Tab-separated table of C-alpha atoms in Angstrom:
chain	number	residue	atom	x	y	z
D	278	MET	CA	14.794	-13.185	-18.333
D	279	ASN	CA	15.655	-15.389	-15.603
D	280	ASP	CA	13.938	-14.387	-11.775
D	281	ARG	CA	16.944	-13.495	-10.651
D	282	ARG	CA	18.031	-10.912	-12.854
D	283	ALA	CA	14.459	-9.503	-13.326
D	284	ASP	CA	14.900	-8.606	-9.269
D	285	VAL	CA	17.884	-7.091	-9.659
D	286	ILE	CA	16.322	-5.115	-12.535
D	287	GLN	CA	13.385	-4.083	-10.576
D	288	SER	CA	14.892	-3.437	-7.257
D	289	ALA	CA	16.827	-0.489	-9.448
D	290	TYR	CA	13.277	1.240	-9.111
D	291	PRO	CA	12.595	3.744	-5.865
D	292	LEU	CA	10.708	1.796	-3.374
D	293	ALA	CA	7.318	2.289	-2.322
D	294	LEU	CA	5.334	0.514	0.578
D	295	GLY	CA	1.497	-0.892	0.124
D	296	TYR	CA	-1.446	-0.290	2.497
D	297	MET	CA	-4.474	-2.228	2.529
D	298	ARG	CA	-7.214	-2.636	5.113
D	299	ARG	CA	-8.508	-6.586	5.124
D	300	TYR	CA	-12.073	-6.589	6.130
D	301	PRO	CA	-13.969	-9.410	7.785
D	302	LEU	CA	-14.348	-12.774	5.798
D	303	THR	CA	-11.609	-11.777	3.558
D	304	ARG	CA	-9.792	-14.870	2.295
D	305	VAL	CA	-5.898	-15.535	2.413
D	306	ASP	CA	-5.856	-15.602	-1.401
D	307	GLU	CA	-7.937	-12.997	-1.624
D	308	VAL	CA	-5.529	-10.706	0.088
D	309	ALA	CA	-2.442	-12.198	-1.939
D	310	ARG	CA	-3.848	-11.215	-5.065
D	311	THR	CA	-4.572	-7.658	-4.043
D	312	GLN	CA	-0.973	-7.554	-3.009
D	313	GLU	CA	0.026	-9.047	-6.412
D	314	ALA	CA	-1.934	-6.325	-8.061
D	315	LEU	CA	-0.372	-3.416	-6.195
D	316	ALA	CA	3.016	-5.028	-6.975
D	317	SER	CA	2.080	-4.957	-10.644
D	318	TYR	CA	0.481	-1.411	-10.560
D	319	ALA	CA	3.760	0.032	-8.702
D	320	ARG	CA	5.719	-1.495	-11.694
D	321	ARG	CA	3.974	0.302	-14.167
D	322	ASN	CA	4.789	3.294	-12.367
D	323	GLY	CA	8.122	2.862	-12.310
D	324	LEU	CA	8.189	1.815	-8.664
D	325	THR	CA	9.314	-1.597	-6.485
D	326	LEU	CA	6.955	-2.391	-3.811
D	327	GLY	CA	8.288	-3.243	-0.345
D	328	THR	CA	6.168	-4.194	2.330
D	329	VAL	CA	2.239	-4.056	1.982
D	330	HIS	CA	0.987	-3.375	5.446
D	331	VAL	CA	-2.420	-4.883	5.944
D	332	GLU	CA	-4.529	-3.879	8.145
D	333	ASP	CA	-6.860	-5.862	10.066
D	334	LEU	CA	-9.889	-4.387	11.898
D	335	LEU	CA	-9.534	-5.436	15.296
D	336	THR	CA	-5.953	-3.818	15.286
D	337	ASP	CA	-6.622	-0.672	13.507
D	338	PRO	CA	-4.176	1.529	13.086
D	339	GLN	CA	-1.570	-0.594	14.061
D	340	ALA	CA	-0.419	-1.361	10.443
D	341	PHE	CA	-1.169	2.293	9.462
D	342	LEU	CA	1.349	3.928	11.825
D	343	GLU	CA	3.941	1.181	11.389
D	344	MET	CA	3.684	2.247	7.609
D	345	VAL	CA	3.924	6.036	7.997
D	346	ALA	CA	6.973	5.156	10.762
D	347	ALA	CA	8.471	3.349	7.989
D	348	ILE	CA	8.174	5.777	5.172
D	349	ASN	CA	9.471	8.810	7.292
D	350	LEU	CA	12.520	6.743	8.766
D	351	PHE	CA	13.331	5.370	5.143
D	352	GLU	CA	12.239	8.327	3.413
D	353	ILE	CA	9.929	6.577	1.095
D	354	PRO	CA	8.424	8.602	-1.629
D	355	ALA	CA	5.273	6.449	-2.198
D	356	VAL	CA	2.363	4.225	-0.623
D	357	VAL	CA	0.318	2.006	-3.166
D	358	ILE	CA	-3.305	1.610	-2.129
D	359	PRO	CA	-5.761	-0.573	-3.529
D	360	THR	CA	-8.717	2.038	-3.498
D	361	ALA	CA	-9.168	5.269	-2.047
D	362	ALA	CA	-11.176	4.140	0.559
D	363	HIS	CA	-8.588	2.026	2.149
D	364	LEU	CA	-7.101	5.797	3.696
D	365	GLY	CA	-10.385	7.652	3.318
D	366	ASP	CA	-11.203	11.495	2.376
D	367	PRO	CA	-7.956	13.806	2.525
D	368	VAL	CA	-10.327	16.990	3.432
D	369	VAL	CA	-11.743	15.169	6.473
D	370	PRO	CA	-9.010	16.061	9.431
D	371	GLU	CA	-9.513	12.836	11.358
D	372	SER	CA	-9.289	10.501	7.987
D	373	LYS	CA	-6.043	8.518	7.617
D	374	ARG	CA	-5.238	10.135	4.370
D	375	ALA	CA	-5.261	13.466	6.107
D	376	TYR	CA	-3.135	12.226	8.676
D	377	PHE	CA	-0.697	10.587	5.949
D	378	ASP	CA	-0.550	14.099	4.048
D	379	ARG	CA	0.242	16.067	7.279
D	380	GLU	CA	2.879	13.178	8.699
D	381	THR	CA	4.859	12.445	5.490
D	382	LYS	CA	6.297	13.873	2.132
D	383	ALA	CA	5.367	10.883	0.213
D	384	ARG	CA	2.448	10.671	-2.513
D	385	VAL	CA	-0.402	8.149	-2.271
D	386	LEU	CA	-0.694	6.278	-5.990
D	387	VAL	CA	-4.759	4.533	-6.186
D	388	ALA	CA	-4.458	1.210	-7.751
D	389	ASP	CA	-8.341	1.628	-8.295
D	390	LEU	CA	-8.722	-2.122	-7.906
D	391	SER	CA	-12.383	-1.728	-7.412
D	392	ARG	CA	-13.243	-5.427	-8.596
D	393	SER	CA	-11.253	-6.730	-6.110
D	394	PRO	CA	-12.751	-8.422	-3.230
D	395	VAL	CA	-10.682	-6.839	-0.411
D	396	THR	CA	-11.636	-3.195	-1.225
């Protein structure tokens, strides 16, 4: 199947966004590999991955808040993350996961990329 046809077919799936934290000393190629793995995981779950919001520790929580706003604005049904640690514990009221659950109707899909260097 040619790339253009694959793009059209994949875009027929519901859209999901991605979110990940970039840790100090994480190389650009490691971030790119994680984003590719998130896209693959989304496809296996019947979704097309859109923007992956990458959180730098110095600007935290800017990327997270932008992702939440986009999910609500465009009614996006899901976010894909590399591991649960990227959003934190949903039971802890101050965690990003608890905030996400309170502020959106989207579901969280954890790709469990625990072997990835950025997780």
